[in-house]
Tab-separated table of C-alpha atoms in Angstrom:
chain	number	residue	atom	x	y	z
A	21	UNK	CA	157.791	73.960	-34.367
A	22	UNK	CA	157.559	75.869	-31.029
A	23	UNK	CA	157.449	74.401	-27.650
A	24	UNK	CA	155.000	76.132	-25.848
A	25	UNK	CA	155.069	73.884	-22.650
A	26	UNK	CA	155.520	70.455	-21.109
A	27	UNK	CA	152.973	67.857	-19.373
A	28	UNK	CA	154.452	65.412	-16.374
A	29	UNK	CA	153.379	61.813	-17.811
A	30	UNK	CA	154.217	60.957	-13.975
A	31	UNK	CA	155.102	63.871	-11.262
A	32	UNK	CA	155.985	62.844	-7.491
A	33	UNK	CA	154.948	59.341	-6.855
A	34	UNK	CA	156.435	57.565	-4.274
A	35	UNK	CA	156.020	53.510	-3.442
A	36	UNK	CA	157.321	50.313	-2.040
A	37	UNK	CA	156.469	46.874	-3.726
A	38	UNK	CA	157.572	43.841	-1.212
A	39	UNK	CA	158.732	41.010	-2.237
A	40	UNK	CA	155.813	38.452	-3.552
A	41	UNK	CA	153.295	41.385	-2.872
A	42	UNK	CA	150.857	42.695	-5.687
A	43	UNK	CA	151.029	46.675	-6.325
A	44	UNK	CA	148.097	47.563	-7.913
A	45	UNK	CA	148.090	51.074	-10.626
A	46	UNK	CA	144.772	52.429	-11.609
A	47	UNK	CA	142.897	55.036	-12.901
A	48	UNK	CA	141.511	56.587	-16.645
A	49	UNK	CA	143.343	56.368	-19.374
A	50	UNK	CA	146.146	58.651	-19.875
A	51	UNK	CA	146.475	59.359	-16.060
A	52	UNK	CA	150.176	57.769	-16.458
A	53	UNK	CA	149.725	54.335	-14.907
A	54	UNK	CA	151.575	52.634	-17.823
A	55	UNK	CA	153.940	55.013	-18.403
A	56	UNK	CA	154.980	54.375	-14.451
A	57	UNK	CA	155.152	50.830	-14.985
A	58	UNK	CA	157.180	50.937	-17.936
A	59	UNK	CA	159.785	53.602	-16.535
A	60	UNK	CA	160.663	50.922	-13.041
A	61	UNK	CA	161.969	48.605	-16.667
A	62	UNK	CA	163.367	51.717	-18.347
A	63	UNK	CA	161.435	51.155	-21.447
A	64	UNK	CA	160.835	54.740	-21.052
A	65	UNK	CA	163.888	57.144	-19.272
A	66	UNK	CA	162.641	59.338	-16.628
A	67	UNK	CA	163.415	62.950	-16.724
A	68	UNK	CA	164.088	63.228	-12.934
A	69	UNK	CA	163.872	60.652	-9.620
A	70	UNK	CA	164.996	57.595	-8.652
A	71	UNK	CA	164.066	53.728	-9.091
A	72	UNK	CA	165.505	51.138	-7.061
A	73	UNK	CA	164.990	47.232	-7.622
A	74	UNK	CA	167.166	44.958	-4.723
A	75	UNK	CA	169.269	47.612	-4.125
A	76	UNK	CA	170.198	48.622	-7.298
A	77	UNK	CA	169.211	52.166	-8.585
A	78	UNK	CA	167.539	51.646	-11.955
A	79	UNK	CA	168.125	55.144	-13.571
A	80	UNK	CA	171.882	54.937	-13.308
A	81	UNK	CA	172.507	51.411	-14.967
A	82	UNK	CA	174.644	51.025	-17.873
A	83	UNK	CA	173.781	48.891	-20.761
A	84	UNK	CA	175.070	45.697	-19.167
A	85	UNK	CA	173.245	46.081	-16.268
A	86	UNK	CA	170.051	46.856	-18.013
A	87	UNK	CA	170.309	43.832	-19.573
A	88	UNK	CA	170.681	41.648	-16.090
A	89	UNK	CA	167.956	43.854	-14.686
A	90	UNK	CA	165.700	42.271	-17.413
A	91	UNK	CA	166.676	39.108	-16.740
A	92	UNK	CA	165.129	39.804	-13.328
A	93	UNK	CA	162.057	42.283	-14.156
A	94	UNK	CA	159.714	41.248	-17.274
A	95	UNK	CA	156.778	42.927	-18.944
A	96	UNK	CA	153.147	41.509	-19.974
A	97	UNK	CA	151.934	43.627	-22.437
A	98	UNK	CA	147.713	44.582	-23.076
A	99	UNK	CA	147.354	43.171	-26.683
A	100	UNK	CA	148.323	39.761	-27.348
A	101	UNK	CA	147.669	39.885	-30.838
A	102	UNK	CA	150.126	42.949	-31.303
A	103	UNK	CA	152.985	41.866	-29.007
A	104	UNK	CA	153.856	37.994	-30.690
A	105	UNK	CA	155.551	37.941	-34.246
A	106	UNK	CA	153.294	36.986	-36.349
A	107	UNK	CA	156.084	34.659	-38.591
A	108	UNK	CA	157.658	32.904	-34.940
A	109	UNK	CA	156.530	29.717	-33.687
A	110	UNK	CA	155.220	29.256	-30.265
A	111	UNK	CA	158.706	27.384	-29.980
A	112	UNK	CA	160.749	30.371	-31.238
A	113	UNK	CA	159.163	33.294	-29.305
A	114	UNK	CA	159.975	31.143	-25.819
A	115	UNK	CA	163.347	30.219	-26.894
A	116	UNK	CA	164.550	33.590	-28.003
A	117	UNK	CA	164.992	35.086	-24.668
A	118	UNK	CA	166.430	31.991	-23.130
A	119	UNK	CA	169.242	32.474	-25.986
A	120	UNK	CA	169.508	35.891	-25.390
A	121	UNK	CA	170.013	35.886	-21.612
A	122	UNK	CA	172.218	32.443	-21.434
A	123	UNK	CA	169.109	30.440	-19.925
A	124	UNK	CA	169.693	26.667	-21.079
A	125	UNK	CA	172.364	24.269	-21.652
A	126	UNK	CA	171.507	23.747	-25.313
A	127	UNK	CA	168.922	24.250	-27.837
A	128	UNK	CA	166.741	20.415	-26.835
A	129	UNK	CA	167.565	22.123	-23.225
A	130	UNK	CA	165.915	25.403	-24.523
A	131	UNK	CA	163.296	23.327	-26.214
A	132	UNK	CA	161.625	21.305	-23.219
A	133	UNK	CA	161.621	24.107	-20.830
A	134	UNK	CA	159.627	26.203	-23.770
A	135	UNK	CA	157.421	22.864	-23.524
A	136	UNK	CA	157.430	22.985	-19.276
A	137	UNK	CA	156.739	26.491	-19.244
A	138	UNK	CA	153.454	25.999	-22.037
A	139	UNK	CA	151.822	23.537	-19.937
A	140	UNK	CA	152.843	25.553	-16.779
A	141	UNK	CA	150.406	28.180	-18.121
A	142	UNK	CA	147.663	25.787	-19.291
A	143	UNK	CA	148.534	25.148	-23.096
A	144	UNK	CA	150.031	21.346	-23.990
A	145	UNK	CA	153.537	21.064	-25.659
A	146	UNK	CA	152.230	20.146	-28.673
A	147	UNK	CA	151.478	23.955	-29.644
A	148	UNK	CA	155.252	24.635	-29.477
A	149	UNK	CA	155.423	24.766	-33.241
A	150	UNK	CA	152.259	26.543	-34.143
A	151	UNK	CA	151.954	30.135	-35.409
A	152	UNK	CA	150.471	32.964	-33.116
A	153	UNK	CA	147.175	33.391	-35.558
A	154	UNK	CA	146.038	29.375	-34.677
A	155	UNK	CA	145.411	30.625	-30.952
A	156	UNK	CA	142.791	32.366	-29.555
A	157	UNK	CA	143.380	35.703	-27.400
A	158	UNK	CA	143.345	34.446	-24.612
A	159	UNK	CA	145.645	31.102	-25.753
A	160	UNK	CA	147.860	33.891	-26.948
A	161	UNK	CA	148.135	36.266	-23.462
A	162	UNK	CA	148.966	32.530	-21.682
A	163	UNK	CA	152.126	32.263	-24.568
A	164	UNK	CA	152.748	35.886	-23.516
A	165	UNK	CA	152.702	34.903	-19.893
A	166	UNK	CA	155.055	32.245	-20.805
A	167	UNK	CA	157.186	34.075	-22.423
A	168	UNK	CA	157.911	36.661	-19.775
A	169	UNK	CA	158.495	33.459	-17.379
A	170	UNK	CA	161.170	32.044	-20.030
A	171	UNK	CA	164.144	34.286	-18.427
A	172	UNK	CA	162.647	33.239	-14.800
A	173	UNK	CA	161.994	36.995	-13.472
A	174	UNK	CA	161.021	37.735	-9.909
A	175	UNK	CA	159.601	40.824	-10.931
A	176	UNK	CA	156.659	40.982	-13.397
A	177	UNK	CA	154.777	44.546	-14.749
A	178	UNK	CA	150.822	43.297	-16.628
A	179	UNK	CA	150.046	46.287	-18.412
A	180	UNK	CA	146.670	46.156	-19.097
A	181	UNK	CA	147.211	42.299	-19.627
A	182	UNK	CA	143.718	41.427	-19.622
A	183	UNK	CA	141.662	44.131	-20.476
A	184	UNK	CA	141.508	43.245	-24.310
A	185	UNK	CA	139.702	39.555	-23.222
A	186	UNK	CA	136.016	38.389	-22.384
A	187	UNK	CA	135.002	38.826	-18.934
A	188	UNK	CA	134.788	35.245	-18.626
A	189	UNK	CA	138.763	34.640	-20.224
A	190	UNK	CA	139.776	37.628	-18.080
A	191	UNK	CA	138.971	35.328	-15.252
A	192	UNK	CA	141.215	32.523	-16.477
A	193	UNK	CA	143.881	34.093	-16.792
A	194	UNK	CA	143.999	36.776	-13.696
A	195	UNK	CA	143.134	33.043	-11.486
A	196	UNK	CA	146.638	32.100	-13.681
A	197	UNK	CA	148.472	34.825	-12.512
A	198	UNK	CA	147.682	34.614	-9.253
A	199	UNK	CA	148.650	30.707	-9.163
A	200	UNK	CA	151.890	31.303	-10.745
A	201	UNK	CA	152.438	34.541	-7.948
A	202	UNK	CA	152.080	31.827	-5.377
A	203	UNK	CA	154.209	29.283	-6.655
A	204	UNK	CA	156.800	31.086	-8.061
A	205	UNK	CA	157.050	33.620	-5.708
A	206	UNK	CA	156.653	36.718	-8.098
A	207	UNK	CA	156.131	40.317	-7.073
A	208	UNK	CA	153.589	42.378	-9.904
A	209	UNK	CA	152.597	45.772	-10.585
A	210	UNK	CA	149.379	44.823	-11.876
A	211	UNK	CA	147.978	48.027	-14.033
A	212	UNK	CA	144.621	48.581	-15.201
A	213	UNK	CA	141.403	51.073	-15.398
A	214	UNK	CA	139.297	48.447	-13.754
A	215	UNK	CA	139.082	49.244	-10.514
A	216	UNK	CA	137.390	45.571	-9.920
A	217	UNK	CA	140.217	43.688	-11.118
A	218	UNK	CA	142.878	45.535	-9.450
A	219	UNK	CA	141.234	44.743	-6.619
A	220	UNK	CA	141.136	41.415	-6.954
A	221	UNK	CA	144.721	41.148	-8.055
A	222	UNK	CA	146.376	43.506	-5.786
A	223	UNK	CA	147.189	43.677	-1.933
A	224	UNK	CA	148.352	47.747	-2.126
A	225	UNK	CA	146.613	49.663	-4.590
A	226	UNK	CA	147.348	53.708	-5.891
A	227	UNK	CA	144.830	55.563	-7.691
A	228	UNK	CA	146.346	57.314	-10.421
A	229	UNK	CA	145.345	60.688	-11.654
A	230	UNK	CA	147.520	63.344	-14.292
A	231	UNK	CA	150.369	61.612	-12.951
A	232	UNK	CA	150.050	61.372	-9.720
A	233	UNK	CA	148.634	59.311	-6.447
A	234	UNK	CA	145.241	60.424	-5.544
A	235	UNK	CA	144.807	57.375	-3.296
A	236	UNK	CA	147.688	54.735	-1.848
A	237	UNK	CA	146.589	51.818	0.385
A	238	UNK	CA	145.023	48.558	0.874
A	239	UNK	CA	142.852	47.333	-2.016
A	240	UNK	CA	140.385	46.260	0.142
A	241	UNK	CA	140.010	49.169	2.218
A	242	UNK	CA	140.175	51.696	-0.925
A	243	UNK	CA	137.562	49.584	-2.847
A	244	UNK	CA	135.169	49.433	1.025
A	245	UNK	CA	135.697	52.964	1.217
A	246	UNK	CA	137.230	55.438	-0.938
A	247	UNK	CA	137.815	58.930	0.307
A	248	UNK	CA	138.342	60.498	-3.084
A	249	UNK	CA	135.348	61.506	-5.688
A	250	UNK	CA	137.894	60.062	-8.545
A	251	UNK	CA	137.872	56.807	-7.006
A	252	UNK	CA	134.244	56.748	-6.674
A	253	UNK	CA	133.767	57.543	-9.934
A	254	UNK	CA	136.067	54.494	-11.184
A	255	UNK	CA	133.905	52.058	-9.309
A	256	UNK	CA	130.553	53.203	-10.309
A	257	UNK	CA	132.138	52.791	-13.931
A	258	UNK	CA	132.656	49.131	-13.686
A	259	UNK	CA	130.197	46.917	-15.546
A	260	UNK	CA	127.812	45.206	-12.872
A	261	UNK	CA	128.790	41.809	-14.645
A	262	UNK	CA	132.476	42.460	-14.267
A	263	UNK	CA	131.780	43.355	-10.137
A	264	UNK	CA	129.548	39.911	-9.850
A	265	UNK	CA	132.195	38.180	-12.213
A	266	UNK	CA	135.376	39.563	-9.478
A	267	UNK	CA	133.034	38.669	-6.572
A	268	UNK	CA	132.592	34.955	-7.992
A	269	UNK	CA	136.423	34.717	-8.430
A	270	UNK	CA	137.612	35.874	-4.793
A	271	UNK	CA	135.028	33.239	-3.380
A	272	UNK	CA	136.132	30.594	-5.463
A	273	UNK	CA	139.559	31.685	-4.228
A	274	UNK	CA	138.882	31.080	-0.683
A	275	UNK	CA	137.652	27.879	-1.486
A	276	UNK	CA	140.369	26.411	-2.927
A	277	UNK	CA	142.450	28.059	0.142
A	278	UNK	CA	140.341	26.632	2.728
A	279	UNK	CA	140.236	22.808	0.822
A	280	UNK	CA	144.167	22.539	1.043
A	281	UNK	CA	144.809	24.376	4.566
């Protein structure tokens, strides 16, 4: 076969995430949002650039190192039905990466922090030894959530980690997220073609577009008043419900902020 030419998946972005701060990654499907957030893990190998994560640069680590990196930086994938093994317990797909990166002083060690982590993200310890199809999907994005939290990261991509849920399960578990951001003091790049969530997840958000930034700045000022037609577009596209549903959720927010100041 002949190769007549080549498309840029990502070409010229440029960002900072800070520490315990939510970067946000939008846009249409295709426009290379995930494809970003999977390079900054080197599930995919950039052609070209440079990554850097607490100093280190990404793009020049050696096996070893790739493997302490993800010790630090995790991944929540979109589908939750796709991204458990189907013949693991509940109890087996937590403990796995413990084993793998040295977390845990022994298997019963490995065992109850699988069980800590569980109720940590809503589920009881009781479902350690059930099978991925006896939970629902959103049950099964809280296991995923887990599981990314099993090697204790600091650093945390969601690809698209609610966008296969109801609106009303979407809300459950971004609210999740956002609890475990603030106690654990995690950093995200939150991607996503909902404009409406992003917002509500993200403090700096970049509107992606064939692979590049169209828009970089504050969520809240980009979602109050976006200078590009793209952007627009994205917002008109957002269910009414889901805009209502996003509203709802940052009020409730500030409620529960203002009851414990």
């Amino acid at each position: 076969m002949k190769t007549v030419g080549h498309v840029k998946a990502v070409d010229g972005i440029t960002f900072d995430i800070f520490r315990g701060q939510t970067l946000g990654l939008v846009g249409e499907s295709g426009c290379g949002k995930t494809t970003a957030g999977r390079a900054l893990l080197r599930l995919v190998r950039p052609t070209g650039g440079s990554m850097h994560f607490d100093g280190n640069n990404i793009n020049k680590l050696d096996r070893h190192g790739l493997r302490q990196l993800r010790n630090r930086m995790q991944i929540i994938f979109q589908d939750p039905y796709g991204s458990m093994n189907p013949r693991m317990t509940v109890q087996a797909a937590l403990s796995e990466p413990m084993a793998l990166h040295g977390i845990g002083s022994s298997r019963r060690d490995r065992v109850d922090r699988a069980a800590s982590l569980l109720e940590e993200v809503g589920l009881l310890s009781e479902h350690l030894g059930r099978y991925p199809h006896e939970f629902s999907g959103g049950q099964r994005q809280r296991i995923c959530i887990a599981r990314a939290l099993a090697v204790e990261p600091e650093f945390i991509v969601c690809d698209e980690s609610v966008s296969a849920l109801d609106v009303s399960v979407q809300a459950q578990v971004l609210n999740l997220l956002n609890d475990l951001q603030e106690r654990r003091g995690l950093t995200y790049i939150f991607i996503s073609h909902d404009l409406s969530v992003v917002k509500f997840m993200a403090d700096m958000m970049a509107v992606m577009k064939d692979g590049k930034f169209v828009e970089f700045g504050p969520s809240e000022a980009i979602y109050r008043n976006p200078s590009e037609d793209y952007t627009r577009e994205l917002i008109a596209a957002t269910p009414r419900d889901n805009l209502d549903h996003i509203r709802e959720l940052v009020q409730h927010r500030r409620q529960i902020r203002q009851s414990t100041d």
